[in-house]
Coordinates of N, CA, C and O in Angstrom, one line a residue:
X1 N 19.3 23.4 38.2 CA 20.6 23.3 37.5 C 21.4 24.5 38.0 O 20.8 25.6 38.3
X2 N 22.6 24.3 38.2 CA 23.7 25.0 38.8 C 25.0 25.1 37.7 O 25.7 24.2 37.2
X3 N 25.1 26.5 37.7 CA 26.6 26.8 36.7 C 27.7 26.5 37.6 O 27.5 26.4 38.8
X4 N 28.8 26.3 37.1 CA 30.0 26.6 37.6 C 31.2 26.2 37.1 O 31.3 25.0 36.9
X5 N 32.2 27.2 36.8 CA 33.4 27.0 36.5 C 34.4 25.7 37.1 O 34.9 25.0 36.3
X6 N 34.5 25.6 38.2 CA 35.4 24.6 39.1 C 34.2 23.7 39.1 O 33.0 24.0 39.4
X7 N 34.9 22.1 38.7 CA 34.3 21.1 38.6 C 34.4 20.7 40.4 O 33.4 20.1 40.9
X8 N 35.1 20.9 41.0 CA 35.5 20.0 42.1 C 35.7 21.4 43.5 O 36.8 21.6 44.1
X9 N 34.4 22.1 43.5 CA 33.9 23.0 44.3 C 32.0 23.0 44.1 O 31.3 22.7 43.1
X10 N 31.7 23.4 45.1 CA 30.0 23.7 45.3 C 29.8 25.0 44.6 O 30.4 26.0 45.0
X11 N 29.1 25.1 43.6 CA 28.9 26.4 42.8 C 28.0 27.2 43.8 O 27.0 27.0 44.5
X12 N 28.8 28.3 43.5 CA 28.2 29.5 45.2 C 26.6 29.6 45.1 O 25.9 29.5 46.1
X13 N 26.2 29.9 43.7 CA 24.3 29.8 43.6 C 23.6 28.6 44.8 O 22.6 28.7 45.4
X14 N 24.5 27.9 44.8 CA 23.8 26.7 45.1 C 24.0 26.7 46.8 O 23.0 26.4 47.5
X15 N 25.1 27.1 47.2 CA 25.7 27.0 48.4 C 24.6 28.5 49.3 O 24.3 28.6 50.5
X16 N 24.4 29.6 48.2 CA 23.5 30.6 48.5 C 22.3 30.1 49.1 O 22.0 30.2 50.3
X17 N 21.5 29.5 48.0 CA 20.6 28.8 48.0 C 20.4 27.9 49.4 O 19.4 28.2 50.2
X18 N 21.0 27.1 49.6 CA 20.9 26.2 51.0 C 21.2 26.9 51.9 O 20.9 26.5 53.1
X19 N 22.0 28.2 52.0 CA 21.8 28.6 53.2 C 20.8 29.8 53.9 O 20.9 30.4 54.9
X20 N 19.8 30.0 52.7 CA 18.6 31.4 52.6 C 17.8 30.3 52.9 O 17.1 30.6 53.9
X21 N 17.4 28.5 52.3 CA 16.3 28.0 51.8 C 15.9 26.4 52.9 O 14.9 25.8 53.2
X22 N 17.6 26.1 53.1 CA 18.0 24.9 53.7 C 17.0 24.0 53.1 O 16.3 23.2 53.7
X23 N 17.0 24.1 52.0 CA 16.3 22.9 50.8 C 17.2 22.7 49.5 O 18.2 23.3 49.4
X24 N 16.9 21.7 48.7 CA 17.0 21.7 47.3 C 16.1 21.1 46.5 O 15.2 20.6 47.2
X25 N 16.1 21.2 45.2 CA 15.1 20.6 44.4 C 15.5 19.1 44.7 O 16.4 18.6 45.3
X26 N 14.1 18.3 43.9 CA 14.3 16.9 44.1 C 15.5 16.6 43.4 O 16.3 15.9 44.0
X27 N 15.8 16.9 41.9 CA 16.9 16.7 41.1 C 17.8 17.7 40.6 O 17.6 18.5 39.7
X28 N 19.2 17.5 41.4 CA 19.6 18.4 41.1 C 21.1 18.2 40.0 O 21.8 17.2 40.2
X29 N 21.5 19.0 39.3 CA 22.3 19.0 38.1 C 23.4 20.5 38.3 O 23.0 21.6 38.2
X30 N 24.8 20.1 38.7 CA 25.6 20.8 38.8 C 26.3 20.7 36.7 O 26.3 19.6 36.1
X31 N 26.6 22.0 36.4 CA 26.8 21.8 34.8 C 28.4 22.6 34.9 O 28.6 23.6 35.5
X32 N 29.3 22.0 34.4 CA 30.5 22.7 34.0 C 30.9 22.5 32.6 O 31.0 21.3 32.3
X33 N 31.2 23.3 31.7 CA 31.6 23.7 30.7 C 33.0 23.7 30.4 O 33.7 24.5 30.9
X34 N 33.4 22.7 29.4 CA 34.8 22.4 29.2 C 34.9 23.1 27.7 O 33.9 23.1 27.0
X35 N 36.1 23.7 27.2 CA 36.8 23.5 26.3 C 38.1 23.2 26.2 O 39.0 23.3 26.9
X36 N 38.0 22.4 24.5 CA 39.6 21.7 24.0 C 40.0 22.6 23.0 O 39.4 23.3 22.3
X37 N 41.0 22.4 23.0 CA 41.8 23.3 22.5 C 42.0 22.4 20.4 O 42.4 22.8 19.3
X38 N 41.6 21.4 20.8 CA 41.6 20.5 19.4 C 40.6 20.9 18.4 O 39.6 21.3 18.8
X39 N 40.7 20.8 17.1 CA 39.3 21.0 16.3 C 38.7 20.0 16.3 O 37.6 19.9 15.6
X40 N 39.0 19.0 16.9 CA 37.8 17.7 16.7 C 37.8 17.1 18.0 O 38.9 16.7 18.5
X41 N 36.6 16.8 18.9 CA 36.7 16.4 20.1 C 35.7 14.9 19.5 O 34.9 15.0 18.6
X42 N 35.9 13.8 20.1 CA 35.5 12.8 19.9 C 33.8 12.5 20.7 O 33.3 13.4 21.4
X43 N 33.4 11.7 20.6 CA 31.7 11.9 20.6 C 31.9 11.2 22.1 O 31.2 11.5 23.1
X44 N 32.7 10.3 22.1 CA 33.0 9.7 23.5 C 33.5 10.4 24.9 O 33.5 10.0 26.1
X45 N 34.0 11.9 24.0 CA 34.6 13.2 25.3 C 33.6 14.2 25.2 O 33.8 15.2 25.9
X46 N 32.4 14.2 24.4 CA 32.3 14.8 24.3 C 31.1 15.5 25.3 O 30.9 16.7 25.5
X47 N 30.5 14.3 26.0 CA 29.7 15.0 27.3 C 29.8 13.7 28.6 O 29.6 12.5 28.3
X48 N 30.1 14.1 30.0 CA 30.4 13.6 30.7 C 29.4 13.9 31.9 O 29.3 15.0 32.4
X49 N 28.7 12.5 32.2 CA 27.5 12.7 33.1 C 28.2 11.7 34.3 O 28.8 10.6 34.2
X50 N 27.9 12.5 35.3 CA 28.4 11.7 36.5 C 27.3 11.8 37.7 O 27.0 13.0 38.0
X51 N 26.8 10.6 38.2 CA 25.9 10.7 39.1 C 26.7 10.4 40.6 O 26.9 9.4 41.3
X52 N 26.8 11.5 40.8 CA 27.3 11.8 42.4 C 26.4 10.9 43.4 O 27.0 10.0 44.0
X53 N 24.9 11.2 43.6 CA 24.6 10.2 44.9 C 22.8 10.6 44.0 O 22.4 11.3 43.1
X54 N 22.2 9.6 45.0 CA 21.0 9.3 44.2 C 20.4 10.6 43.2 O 20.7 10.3 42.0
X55 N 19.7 11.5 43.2 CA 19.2 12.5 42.0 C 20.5 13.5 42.3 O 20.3 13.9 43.4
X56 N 21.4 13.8 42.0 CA 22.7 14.6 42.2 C 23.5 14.4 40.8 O 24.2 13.4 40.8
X57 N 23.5 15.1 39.8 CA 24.1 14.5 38.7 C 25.5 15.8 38.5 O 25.3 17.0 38.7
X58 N 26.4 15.5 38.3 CA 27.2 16.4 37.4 C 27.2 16.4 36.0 O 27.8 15.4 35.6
X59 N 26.8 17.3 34.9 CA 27.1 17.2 33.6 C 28.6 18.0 33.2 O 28.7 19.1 33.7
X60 N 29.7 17.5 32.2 CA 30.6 18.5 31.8 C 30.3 18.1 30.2 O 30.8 17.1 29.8
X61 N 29.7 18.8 29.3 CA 30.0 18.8 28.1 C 31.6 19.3 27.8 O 32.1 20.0 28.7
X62 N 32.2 19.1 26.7 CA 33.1 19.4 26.2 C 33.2 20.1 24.8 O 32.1 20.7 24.9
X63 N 33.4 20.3 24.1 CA 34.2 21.2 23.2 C 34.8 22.3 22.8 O 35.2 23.0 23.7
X64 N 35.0 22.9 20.9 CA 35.6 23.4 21.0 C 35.5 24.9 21.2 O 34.3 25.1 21.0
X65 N 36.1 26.1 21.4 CA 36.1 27.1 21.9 C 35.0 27.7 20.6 O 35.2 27.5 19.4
X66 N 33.9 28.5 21.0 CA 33.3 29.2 19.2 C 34.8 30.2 19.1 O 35.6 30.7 19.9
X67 N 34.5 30.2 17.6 CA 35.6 31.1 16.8 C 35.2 33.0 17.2 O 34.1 33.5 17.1
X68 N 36.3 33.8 17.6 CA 35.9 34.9 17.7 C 36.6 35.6 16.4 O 37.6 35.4 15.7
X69 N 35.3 36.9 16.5 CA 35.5 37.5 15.5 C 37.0 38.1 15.4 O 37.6 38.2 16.4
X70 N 37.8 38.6 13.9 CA 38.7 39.3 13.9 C 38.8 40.3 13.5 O 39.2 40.3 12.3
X71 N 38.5 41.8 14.2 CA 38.1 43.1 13.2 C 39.5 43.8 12.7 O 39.4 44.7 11.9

């Protein structure tokens, strides 16, 4: 599994990775992390699995931001 901000870039771990290892795992899962700005995100937005090419998955969960504290 691989973090990354930018949905529609190679997350650098990964891009590190193949070029130290010139391998990858059998299954691999790039994960990006969305937030909405709404208090209710719908169950149907709420996680988006996209399979790129055979074991190659993108996950983007969605919701909403946690609440920060106010001192």
């Amino acid at each position: 599994m691989f973090m990354s901000s930018n949905r529609h870039a190679a997350p650098p771990a990964m891009v590190h990775m193949l070029q130290h290892t010139m391998t990858l795992h059998e299954r691999v899962i790039l994960l990006s992390v969305r937030t909405e700005e709404s208090p209710y995100v719908t169950a149907a937005e709420r996680m988006e699995v996209e399979n790129i090419f055979a074991e190659f998955y993108r996950v983007t969960p969605t919701g909403k931001p946690p609440a920060m504290p106010v001192d």
